[in-house]
XYZ file of C-alpha atoms in Angstrom:
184
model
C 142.656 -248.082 28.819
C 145.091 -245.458 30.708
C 145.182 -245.790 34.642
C 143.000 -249.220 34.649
C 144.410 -252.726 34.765
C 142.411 -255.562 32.744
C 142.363 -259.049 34.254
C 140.809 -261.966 31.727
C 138.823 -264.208 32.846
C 137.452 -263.561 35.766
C 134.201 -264.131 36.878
C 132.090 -260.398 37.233
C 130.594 -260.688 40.248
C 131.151 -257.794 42.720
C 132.558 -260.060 45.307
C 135.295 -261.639 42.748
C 136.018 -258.120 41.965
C 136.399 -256.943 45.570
C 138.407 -259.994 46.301
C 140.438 -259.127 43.254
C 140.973 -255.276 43.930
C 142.043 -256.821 47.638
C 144.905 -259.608 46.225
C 146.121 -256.151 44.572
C 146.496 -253.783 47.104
C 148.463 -256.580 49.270
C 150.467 -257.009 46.464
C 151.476 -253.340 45.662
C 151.965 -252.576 49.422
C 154.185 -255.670 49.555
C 156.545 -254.518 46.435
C 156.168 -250.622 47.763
C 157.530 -251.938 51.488
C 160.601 -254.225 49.751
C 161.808 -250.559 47.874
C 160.891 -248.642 51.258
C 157.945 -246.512 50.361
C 154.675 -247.240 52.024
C 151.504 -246.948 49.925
C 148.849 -244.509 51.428
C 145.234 -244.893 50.095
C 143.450 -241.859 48.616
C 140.156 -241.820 47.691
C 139.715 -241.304 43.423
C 137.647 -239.026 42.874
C 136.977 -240.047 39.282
C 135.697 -242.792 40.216
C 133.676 -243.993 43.444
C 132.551 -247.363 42.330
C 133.700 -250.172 40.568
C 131.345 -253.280 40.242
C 130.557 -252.696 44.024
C 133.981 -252.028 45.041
C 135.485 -248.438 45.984
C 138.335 -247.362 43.763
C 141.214 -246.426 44.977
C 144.308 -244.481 43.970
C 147.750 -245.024 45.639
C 150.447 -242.312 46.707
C 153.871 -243.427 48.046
C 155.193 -242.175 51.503
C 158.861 -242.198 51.221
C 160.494 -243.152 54.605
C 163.736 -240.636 55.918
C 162.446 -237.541 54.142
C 160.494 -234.940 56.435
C 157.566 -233.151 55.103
C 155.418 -229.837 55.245
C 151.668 -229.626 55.273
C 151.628 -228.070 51.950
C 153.353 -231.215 50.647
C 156.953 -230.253 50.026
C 158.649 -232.514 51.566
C 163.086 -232.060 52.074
C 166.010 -234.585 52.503
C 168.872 -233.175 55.046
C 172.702 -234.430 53.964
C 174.653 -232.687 55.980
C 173.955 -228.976 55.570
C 172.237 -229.240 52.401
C 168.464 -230.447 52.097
C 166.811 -231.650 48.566
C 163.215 -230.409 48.254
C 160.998 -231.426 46.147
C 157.213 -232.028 46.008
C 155.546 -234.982 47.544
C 153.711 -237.644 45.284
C 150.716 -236.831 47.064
C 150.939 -233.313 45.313
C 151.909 -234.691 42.111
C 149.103 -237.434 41.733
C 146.233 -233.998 42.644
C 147.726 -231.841 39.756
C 147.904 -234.364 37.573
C 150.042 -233.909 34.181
C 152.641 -231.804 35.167
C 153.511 -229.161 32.165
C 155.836 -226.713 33.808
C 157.906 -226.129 36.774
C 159.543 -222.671 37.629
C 163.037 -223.114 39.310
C 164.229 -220.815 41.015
C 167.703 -218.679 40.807
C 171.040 -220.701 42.227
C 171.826 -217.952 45.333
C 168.074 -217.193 45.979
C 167.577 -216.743 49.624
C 164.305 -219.080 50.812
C 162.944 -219.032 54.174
C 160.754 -221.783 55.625
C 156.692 -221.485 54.393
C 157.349 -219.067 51.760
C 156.728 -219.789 47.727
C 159.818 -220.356 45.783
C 158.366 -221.311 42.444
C 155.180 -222.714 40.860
C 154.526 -226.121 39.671
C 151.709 -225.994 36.482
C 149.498 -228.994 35.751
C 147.159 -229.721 32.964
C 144.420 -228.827 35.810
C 145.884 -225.868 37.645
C 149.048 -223.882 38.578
C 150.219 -224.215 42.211
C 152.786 -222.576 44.337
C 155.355 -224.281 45.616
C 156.412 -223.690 49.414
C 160.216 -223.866 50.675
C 160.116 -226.566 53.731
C 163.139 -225.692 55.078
C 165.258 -221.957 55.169
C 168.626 -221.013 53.421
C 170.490 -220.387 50.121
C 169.738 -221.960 46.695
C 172.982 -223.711 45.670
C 171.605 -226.036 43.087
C 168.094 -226.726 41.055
C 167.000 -229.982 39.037
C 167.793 -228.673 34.902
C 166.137 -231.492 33.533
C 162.506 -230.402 34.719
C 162.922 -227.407 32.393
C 162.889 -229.859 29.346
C 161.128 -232.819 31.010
C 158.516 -231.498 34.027
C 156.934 -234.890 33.633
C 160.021 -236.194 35.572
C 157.833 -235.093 39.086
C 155.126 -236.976 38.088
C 156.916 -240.547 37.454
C 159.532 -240.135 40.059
C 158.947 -237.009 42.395
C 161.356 -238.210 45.279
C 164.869 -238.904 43.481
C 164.527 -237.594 40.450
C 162.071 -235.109 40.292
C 163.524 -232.927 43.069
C 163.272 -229.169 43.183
C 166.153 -227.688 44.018
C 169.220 -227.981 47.049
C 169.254 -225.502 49.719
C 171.835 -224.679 51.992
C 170.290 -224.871 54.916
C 170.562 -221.766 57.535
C 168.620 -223.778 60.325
C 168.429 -226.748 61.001
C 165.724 -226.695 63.600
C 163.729 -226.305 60.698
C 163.594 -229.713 59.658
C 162.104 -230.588 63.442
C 159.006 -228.622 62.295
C 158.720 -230.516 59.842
C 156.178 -234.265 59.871
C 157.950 -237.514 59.477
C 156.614 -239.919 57.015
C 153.684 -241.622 59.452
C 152.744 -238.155 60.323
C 152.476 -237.048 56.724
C 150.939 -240.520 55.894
C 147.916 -239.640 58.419
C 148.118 -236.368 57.833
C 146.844 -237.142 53.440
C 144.322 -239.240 54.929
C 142.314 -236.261 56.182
């Protein structure tokens, strides 16, 4: 079944499974910390319990990459910033369908929708985290939109702004402030 691992064997007890979900968790954080993301526990909202244990769905937190409280999130190389939506985002639209790109030149300014990312569940529109001029946008989402949903941080980037200010990105949370900040 999609989304659910099956482990043989096991004894179904809601303490084994507890103790189970548990060995898991340590386990993903551990392989998530050796490719420097953290994991950051959402609740599912599909599901609240499993044979006595809470279900719970993962994000990732990518470390060096500052983000906005609408979940854009922007990585600064010298004057130029990739933006992109955070996995947090992704994993609440679910499926994504459609993203709309916006125009190479395009002035953005900090806060203000640049495009809109569509989902199976809803459409959404997608802030600008940082200010400055469009130089470049990510071609392959046109074809391939899914790309955000498998890997939103390297390959499923937005677009490449030119940045105008750089104070910008100190408005911007780091990624323990974001982490916290998803928690809520």
């Amino acid at each position: 079944t999609r989304g659910f691992l099956r482990i043989p064997d096991i004894p179904h007890s809601p303490a084994t499974y507890k103790n189970s979900i548990m060995s898991l968790r340590t386990l993903a954080g551990s392989a998530l910390s050796a490719m420097g993301l953290r994991a950051q526990v959402a609740s599912c909202r599909h599901f609240d319990v499993l044979q006595g244990a809470s279900a719970r769905a993962y994000s990732t937190v990518m470390d060096g990459l500052k983000y906005a409280k609408s979940h854009e999130w922007a990585k600064l190389e010298g004057d130029v910033a990739t933006v992109g939506i955070s996995d947090h985002a992704q994993g609440e639209l679910g499926d994504i369908v459609y993203v709309e790109l916006p125009e190479i030149g395009k002035a953005v300014k900090q806060g203000e929708t640049f495009g809109v990312v569509e989902s199976v569940k809803a459409a959404s529109d997608v802030y600008s985290p940082i200010s400055g001029e469009v130089v470049e946008v990510n071609n392959s989402l046109v074809d391939a939109p899914a790309i955000v949903n498998k890997d939103p941080y390297t390959k499923g980037w937005i677009m490449k702004v030119k940045i105008s200010n750089k104070a910008d990105m100190d408005k911007l949370m780091d990624s323990a402030t974001y982490s916290k900040e998803c928690e809520h």
